[in-house]
Coordinates of C-alpha atoms and ligand atoms in Angstrom, one line a residue:
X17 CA 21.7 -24.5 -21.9
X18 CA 23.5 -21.6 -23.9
X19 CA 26.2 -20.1 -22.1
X20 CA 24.4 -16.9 -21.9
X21 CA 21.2 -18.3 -20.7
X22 CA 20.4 -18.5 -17.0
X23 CA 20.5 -21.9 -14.9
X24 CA 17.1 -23.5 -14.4
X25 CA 14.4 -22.0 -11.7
X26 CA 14.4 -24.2 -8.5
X27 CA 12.0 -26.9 -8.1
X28 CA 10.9 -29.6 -5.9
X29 CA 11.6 -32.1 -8.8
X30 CA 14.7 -32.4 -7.3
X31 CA 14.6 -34.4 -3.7
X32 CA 17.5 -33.3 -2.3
X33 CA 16.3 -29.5 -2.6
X34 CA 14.9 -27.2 0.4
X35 CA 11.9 -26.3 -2.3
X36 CA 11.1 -30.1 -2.3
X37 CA 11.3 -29.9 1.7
X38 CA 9.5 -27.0 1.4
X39 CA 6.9 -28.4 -0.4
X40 CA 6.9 -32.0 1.4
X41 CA 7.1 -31.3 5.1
X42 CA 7.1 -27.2 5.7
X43 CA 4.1 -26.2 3.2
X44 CA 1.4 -28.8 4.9
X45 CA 2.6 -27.8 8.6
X46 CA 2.0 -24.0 7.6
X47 CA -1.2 -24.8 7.0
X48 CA -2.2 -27.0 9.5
X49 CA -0.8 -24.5 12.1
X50 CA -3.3 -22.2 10.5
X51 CA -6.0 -24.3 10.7
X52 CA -5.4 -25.2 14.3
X53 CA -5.1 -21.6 15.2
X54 CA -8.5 -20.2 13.7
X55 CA -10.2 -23.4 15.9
X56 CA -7.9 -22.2 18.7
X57 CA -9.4 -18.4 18.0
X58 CA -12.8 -19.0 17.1
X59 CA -14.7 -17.4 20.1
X60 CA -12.5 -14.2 19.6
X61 CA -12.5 -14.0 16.3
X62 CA -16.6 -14.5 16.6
X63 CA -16.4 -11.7 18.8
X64 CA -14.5 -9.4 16.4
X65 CA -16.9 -9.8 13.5
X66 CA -20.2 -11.1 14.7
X67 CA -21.9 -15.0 15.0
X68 CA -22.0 -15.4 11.0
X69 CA -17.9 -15.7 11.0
X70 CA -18.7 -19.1 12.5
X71 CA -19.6 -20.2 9.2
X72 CA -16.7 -18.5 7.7
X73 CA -14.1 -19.8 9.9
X74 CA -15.3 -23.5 8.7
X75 CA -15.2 -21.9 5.2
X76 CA -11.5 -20.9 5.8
X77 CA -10.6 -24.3 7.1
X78 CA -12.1 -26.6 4.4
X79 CA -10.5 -25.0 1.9
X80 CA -7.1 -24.8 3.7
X81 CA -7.8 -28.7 4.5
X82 CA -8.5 -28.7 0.9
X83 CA -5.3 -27.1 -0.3
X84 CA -3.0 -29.2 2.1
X85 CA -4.2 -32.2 0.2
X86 CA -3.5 -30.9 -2.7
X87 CA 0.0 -30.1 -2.0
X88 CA 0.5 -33.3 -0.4
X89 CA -1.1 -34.9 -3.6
X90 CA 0.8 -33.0 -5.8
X91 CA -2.4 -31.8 -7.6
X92 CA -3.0 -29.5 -10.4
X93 CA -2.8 -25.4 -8.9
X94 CA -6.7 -24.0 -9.0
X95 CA -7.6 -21.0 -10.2
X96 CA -8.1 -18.5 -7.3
X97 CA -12.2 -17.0 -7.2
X98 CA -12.2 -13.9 -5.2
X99 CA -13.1 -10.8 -6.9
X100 CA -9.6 -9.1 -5.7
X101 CA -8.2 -6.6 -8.1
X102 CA -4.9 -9.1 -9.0
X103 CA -6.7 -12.3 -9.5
X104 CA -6.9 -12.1 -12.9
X105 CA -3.1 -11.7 -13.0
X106 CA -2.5 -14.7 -10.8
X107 CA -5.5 -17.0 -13.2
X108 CA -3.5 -15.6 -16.5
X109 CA -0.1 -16.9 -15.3
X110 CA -1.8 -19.9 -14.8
X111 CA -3.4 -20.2 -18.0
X112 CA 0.0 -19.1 -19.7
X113 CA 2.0 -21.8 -17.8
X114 CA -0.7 -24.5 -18.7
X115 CA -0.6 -23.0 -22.5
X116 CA 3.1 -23.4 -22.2
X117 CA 2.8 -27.5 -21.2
X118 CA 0.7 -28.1 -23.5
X119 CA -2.3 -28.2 -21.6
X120 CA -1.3 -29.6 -18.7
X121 CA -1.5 -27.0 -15.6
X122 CA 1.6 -26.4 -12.9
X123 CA 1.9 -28.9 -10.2
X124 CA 3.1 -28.8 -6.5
X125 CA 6.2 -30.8 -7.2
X126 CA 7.4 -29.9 -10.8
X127 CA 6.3 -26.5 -11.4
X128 CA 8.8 -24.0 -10.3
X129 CA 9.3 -23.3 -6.2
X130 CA 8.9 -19.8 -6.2
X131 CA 5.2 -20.1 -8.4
X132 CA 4.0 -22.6 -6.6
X133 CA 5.1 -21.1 -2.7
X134 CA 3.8 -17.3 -3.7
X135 CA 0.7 -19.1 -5.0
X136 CA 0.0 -21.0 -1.3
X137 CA 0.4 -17.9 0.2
X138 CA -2.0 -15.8 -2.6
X139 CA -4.6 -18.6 -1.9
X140 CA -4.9 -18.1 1.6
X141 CA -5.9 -14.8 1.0
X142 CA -8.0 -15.5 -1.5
X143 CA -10.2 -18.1 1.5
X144 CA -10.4 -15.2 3.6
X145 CA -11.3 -12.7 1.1
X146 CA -14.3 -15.2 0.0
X147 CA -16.2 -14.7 3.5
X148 CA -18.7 -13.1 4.5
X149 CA -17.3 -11.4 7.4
X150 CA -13.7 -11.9 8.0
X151 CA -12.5 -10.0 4.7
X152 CA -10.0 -8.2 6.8
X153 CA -8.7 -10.8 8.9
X154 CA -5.3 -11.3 9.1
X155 CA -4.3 -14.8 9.4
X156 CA -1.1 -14.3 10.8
X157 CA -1.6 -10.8 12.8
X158 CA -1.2 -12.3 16.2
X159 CA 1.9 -14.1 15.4
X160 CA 3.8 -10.9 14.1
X161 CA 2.4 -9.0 17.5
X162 CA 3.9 -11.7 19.6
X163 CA 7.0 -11.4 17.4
X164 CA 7.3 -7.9 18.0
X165 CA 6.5 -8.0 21.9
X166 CA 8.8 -11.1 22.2
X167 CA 11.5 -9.1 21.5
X168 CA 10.7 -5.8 23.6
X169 CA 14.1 -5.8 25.4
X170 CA 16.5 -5.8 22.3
X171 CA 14.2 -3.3 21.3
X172 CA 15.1 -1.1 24.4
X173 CA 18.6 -1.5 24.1
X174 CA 18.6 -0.5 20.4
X175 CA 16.3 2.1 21.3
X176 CA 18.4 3.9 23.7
X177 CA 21.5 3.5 21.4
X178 CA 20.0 4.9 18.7
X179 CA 18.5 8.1 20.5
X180 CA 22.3 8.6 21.6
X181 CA 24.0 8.0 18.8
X182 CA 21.0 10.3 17.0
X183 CA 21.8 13.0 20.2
X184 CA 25.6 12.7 19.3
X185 CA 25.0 13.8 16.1
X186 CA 23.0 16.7 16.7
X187 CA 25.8 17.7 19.3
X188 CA 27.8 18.1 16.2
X189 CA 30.5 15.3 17.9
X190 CA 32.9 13.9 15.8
X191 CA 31.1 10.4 15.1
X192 CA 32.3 8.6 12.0
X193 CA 29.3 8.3 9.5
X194 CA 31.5 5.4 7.8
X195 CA 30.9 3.4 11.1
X196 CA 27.3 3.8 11.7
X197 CA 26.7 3.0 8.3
X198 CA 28.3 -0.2 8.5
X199 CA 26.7 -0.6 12.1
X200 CA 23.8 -0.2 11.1
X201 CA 23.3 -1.5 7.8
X202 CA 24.8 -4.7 9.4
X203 CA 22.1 -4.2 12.3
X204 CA 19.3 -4.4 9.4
X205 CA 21.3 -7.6 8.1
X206 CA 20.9 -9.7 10.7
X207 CA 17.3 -8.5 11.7
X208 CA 16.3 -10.8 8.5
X209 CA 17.7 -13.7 11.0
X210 CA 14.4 -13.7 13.1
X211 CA 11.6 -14.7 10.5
X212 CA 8.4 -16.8 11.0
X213 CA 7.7 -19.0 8.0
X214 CA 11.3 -20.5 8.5
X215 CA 10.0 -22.2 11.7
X216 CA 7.1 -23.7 10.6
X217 CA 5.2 -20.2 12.0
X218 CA 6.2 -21.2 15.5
X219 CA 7.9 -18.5 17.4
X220 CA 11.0 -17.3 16.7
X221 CA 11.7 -13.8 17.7
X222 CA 14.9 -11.7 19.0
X223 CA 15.5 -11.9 22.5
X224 CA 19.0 -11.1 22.9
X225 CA 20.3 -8.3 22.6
X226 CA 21.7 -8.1 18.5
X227 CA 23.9 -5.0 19.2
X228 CA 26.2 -7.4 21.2
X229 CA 26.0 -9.9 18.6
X230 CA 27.5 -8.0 15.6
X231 CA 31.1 -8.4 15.9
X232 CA 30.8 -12.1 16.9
X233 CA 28.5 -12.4 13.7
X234 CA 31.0 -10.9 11.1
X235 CA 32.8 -13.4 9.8
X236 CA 29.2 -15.0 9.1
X237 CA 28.5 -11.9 5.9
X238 CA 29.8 -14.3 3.0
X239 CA 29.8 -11.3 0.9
X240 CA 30.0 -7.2 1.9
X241 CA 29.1 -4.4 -0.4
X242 CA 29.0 -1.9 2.6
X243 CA 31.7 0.6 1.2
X244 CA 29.8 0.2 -2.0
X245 CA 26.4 0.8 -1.2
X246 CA 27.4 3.9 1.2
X247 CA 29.9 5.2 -2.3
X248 CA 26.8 4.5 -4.2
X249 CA 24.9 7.1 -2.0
X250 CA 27.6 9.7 -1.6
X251 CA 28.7 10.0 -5.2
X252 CA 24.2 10.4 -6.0
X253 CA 24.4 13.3 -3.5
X254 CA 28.0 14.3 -4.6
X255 CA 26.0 15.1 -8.4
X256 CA 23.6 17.1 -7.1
X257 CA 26.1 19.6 -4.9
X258 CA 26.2 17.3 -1.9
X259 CA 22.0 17.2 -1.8
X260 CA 20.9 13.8 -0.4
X261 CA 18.2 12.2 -2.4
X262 CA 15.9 9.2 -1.4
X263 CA 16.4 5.6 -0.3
X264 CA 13.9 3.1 -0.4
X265 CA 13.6 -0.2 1.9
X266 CA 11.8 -2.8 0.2
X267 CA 10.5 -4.4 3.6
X268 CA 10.4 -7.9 4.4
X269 CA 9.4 -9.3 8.1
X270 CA 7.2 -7.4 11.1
X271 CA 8.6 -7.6 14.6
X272 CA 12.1 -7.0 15.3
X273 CA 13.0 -7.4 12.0
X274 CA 10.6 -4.5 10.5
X275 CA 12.1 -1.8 14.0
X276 CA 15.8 -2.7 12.7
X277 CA 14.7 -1.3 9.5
X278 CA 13.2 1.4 11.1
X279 CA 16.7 2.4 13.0
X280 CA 18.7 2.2 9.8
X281 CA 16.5 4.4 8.1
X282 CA 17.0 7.0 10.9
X283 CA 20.5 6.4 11.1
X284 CA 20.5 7.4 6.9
X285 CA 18.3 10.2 7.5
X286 CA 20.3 11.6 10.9
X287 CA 23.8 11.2 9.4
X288 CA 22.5 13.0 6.0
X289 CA 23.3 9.9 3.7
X290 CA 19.6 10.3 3.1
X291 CA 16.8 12.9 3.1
X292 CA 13.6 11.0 2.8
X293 CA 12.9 7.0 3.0
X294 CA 10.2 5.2 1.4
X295 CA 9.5 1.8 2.8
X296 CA 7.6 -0.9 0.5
X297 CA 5.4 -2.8 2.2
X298 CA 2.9 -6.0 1.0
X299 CA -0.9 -5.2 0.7
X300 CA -1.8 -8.8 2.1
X301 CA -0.1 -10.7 4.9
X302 CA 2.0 -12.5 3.0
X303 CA 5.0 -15.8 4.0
X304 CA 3.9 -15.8 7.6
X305 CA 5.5 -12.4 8.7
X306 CA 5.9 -9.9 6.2
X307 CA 4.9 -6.1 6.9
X308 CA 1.8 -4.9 6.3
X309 CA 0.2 -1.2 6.6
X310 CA -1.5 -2.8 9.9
X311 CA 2.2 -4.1 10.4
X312 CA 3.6 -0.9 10.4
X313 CA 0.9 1.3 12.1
X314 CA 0.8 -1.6 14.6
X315 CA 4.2 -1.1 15.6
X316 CA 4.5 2.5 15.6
X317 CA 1.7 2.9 17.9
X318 CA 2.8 0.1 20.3
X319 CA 6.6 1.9 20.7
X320 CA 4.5 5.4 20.8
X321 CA 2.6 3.7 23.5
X322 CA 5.6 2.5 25.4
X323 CA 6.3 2.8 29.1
X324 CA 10.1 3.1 28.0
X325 CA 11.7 6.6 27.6
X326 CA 14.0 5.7 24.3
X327 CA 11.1 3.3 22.4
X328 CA 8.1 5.9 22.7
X329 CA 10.4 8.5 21.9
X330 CA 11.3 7.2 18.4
X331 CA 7.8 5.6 18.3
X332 CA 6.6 9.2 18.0
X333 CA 9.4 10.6 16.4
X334 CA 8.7 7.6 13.7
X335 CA 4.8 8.4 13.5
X336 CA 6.2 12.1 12.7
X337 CA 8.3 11.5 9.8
X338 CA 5.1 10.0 8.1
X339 CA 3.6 13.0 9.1
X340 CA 6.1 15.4 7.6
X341 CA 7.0 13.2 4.5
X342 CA 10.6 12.4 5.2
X343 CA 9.0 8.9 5.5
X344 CA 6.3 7.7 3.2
X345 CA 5.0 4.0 3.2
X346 CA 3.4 2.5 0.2
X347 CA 2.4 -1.1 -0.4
X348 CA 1.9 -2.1 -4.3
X349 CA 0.2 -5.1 -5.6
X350 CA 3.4 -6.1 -7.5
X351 CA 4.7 -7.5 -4.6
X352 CA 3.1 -10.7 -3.9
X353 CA 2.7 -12.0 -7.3
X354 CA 4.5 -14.6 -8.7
X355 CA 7.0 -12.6 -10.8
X356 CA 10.6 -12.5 -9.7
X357 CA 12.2 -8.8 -10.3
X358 CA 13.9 -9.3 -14.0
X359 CA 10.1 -9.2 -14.7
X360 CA 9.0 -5.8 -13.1
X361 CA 9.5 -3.6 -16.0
X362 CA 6.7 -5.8 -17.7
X363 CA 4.0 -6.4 -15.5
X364 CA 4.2 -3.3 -13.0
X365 CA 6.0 -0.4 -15.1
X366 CA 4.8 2.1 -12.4
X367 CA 6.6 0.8 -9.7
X368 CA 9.4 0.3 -11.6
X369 CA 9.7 4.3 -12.2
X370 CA 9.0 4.9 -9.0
X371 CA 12.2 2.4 -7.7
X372 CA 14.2 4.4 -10.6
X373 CA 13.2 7.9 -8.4
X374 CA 15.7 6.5 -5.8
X375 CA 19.2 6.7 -5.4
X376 CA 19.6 3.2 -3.8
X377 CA 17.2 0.8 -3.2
X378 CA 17.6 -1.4 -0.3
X379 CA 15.9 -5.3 -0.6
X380 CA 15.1 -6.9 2.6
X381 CA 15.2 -10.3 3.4
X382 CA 15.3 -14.2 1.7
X383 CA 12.1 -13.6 -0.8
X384 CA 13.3 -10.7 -2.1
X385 CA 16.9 -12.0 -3.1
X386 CA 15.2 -14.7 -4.4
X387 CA 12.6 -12.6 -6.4
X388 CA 16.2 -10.7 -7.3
X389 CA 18.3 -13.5 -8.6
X390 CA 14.6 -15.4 -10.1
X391 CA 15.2 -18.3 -7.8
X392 CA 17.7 -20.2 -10.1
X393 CA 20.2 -22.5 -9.0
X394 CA 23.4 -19.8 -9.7
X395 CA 26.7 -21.0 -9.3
X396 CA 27.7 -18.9 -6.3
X397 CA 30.4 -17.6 -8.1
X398 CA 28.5 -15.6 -10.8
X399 CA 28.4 -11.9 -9.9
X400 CA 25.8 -10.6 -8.3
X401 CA 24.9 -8.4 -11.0
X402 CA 24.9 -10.8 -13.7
X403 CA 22.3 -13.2 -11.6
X404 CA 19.3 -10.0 -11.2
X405 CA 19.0 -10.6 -15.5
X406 CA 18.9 -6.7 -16.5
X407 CA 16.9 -5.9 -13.0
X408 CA 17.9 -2.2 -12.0
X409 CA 15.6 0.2 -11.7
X410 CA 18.4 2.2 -9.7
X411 CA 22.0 1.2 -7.2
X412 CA 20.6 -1.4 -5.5
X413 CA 21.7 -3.4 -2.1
X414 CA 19.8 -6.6 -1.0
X415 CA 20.7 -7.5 3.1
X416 CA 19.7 -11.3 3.8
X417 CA 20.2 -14.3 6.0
X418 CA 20.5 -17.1 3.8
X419 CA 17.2 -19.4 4.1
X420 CA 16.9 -20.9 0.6
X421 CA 19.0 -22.9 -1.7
X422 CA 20.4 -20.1 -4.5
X423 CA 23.4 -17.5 -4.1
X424 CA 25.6 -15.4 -6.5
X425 CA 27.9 -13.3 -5.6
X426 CA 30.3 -15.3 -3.5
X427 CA 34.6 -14.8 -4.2
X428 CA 35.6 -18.3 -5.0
X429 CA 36.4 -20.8 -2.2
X430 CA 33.4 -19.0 0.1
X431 CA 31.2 -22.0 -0.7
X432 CA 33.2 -24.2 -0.2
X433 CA 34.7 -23.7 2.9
X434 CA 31.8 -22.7 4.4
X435 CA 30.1 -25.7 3.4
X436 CA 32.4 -27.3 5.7
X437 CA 31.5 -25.5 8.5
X438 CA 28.0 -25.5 8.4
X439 CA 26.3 -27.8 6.2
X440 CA 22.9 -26.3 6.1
X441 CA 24.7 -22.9 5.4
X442 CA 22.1 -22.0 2.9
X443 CA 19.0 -22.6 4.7
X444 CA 19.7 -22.0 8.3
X445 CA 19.4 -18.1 8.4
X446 CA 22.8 -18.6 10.3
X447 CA 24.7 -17.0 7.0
X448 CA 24.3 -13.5 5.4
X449 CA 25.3 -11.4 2.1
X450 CA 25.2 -7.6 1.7
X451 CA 24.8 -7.5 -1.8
X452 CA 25.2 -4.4 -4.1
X453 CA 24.8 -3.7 -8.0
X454 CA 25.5 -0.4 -9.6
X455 CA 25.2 -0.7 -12.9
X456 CA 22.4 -2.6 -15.3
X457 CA 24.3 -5.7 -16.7
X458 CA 21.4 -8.4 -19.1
Ligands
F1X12 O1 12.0 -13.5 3.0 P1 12.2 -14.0 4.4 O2 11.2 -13.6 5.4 O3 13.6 -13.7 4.8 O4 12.2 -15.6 4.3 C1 11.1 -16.2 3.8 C2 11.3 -17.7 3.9 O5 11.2 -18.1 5.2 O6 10.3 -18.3 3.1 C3 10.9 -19.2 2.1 C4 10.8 -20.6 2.3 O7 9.6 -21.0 2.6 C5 12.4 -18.9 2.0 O8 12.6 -18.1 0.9 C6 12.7 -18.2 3.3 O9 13.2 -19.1 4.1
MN13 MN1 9.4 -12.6 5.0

């Protein structure tokens, strides 16, 4: 390795990694669970799209049978056979990384983590997609309601402390804008804590209440860009005569997660640090419990629909701002393929000019740092900047809870010492960064 060249990509060649755990013992239980829960759903789902999705179900399930096998076997990867617009994007990175080895296609256990776990995750789509009836199941839907409804009484509390602290404002009161940023930016941190695919898919939602968590969580952000990212903001408004511009929120998780994203990006539209927010959401269901458009409608109609005063207020008040474009959702197809972010500018130019319209980009979540950093094993040391490889389509902040082996950023010693404390700090969720770049560094 040259000094200027980036570490290797993570890989389940190496035992002692989470990708090799990933691979060995959480990969096949995904699936399983999957399995198990279409046999579990069968009469319902036979309801929802008529007798013939008998058939498909047993489709669905031989092939993810199939596919655990395969992964247990450490088998070649297949080429995926639906008809879906990014397929042949997905079957020419596989033809490229088999050109590459010299004929020999990726496997489960050498080829790198992040192709092979994106791929598991494409292939399940590409099951359903290949029925005759079921095209627009979602395989994980239920799961992400339950998440959300599991965690209906932080919900309230945040709820009813955002409509004050929103009410405040309007009052013209003296609240410090420096404060809710960080109070809220720190509240969209640690909604990244609450994930599905990290348990296996079994539940594992919010239920207490995280506004009384934050100061006991602190010293658990290993790294804080806040005053950073919120200078970032102020000095894009300050060149354009104090006129806020746009943030975006690259989404990550549905349930709580996806309504703590939601409050921040009221709290940067009430305080004025923002004027409009675009979210980025996936256009499959994608590592158990990413957002979807059904994700995101979902949940705005269920807090609309709410028999509490706060959560149907902002539920509306939400479903408005899509309405009158100081919110816009979009979902591009970019976003769950293999490619980690240093290779954006090349395969989805587009949405790489539309990321550049913002004046800070916010990434939510584990898989987007590790699409950020390309999944390498970084000395945590190296700055963050240096580890995104020339990624910066504009200012950008990532907020994540620490649930796969590779980190940058850290001051010396942080590694160290909290390797001490906790020694599956960087896989647990229990640890968080709040990392920002402001300048393109290659
Ligand atoms: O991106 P998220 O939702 O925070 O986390 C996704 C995740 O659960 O999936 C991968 C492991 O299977 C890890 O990157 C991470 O733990
Ligand atoms: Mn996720």
């Amino acid at each position: 390795m040259g000094t200027q060249d980036p570490p290797p990509a993570l890989s389940a060649k190496n035992e002692s990694s989470f990708a090799y755990y990933t691979i060995n013992a959480r990969l096949p239980v995904i699936l399983a669970r999957i399995a198990d829960s279409l046999c579990r759903k069968k009469e319902r789902i036979i309801a929802k799209y008529g007798q013939e999705s008998s058939e498909d179900i047993k489709f669905v399930i031989g092939h993810l049978s199939k596919l655990r096998y395969e992964v247990q076997t450490n088998k070649a990867i297949q080429p995926l056979e639906s008809n879906a617009p990014d397929v042949q994007a997905w079957n020419r990175e596989l033809a490229t990384q088999t050109a590459a080895q010299g004929g020999e296609p990726p496997k489960w256990y050498s080829a790198t983590w992040l192709y092979v776990e994106t791929y598991m995750y494409r292939a399940l789509n590409d099951y359903v997609a290949l029925t005759k009836t079921m095209k627009s199941f979602d395989i994980f839907g239920e799961q992400k309601q339950i998440a959300y409804t599991d965690a209906e009484v932080p919900v309230s509390s945040l709820m009813s402390y955002l409509d004050e602290v929103t009410a405040n404002l309007q009052k013209g009161s003296k609240t410090d804008i420096d404060e809710l940023f960080s109070e809220f930016i720190q509240v969209a941190l640690w909604g990244n804590k609450c994930d599905l695919s990290i348990s296996h898919g079994a539940e594992n939602s919010q239920k207490q209440c995280l506004l009384e968590q934050l100061s006991h969580l602190k010293p658990n952000i290993l790294a804080d860009d806040t005053r950073k990212t919120l200078a970032a903001l102020r000095s894009a408004a300050g060149a354009r005569n104090h006129q806020a511009g746009r943030v975006d929120i690259v989404l990550d998780n549905a349930g709580f997660e996806l309504v703590t994203d939601l409050t921040f990006a009221e709290v940067l539209l009430a305080t004025g640090l923002a004027s409009c927010v675009h979210f980025h959401g996936k256009t499959m269901p994608w590592f158990v419990s990413d957002v979807t458009q059904d994700d995101f409608s979902w949940t705005l109609d269920t807090m609309s629909a709410s028999s509490n005063t706060a959560v149907s207020k902002l539920g509306a008040k939400w479903k408005s701002r899509l309405q009158d474009g100081s919110w816009v959702y979009k979902a591009h197809s970019f976003w769950t393929l293999p490619y980690d972010y240093s290779l954006m500018k090349k395969h989805a130019q587009d949405l790489y000019a539309d990321l550049a319209k913002a004046d800070l980009v916010f990434f939510k979540g584990d898989l987007n740092y590790r699409k950020l950093v390309g999944d390498r094993d970084w000395n945590p040391t190296t700055p963050f900047q240096v580890s995104l490889r020339g990624f910066h389509p504009a200012p950008l902040c990532s907020l994540r809870a620490l649930k796969a082996d590779t980190v940058a950023g850290l001051r010396p010693g942080v590694a160290e010492e909290v390797a001490v404390k906790d020694e599956k700090w960087q896989v647990n969720g229990s640890w968080t960064t709040i990392s920002f770049c402001g300048e393109r560094v290659s």
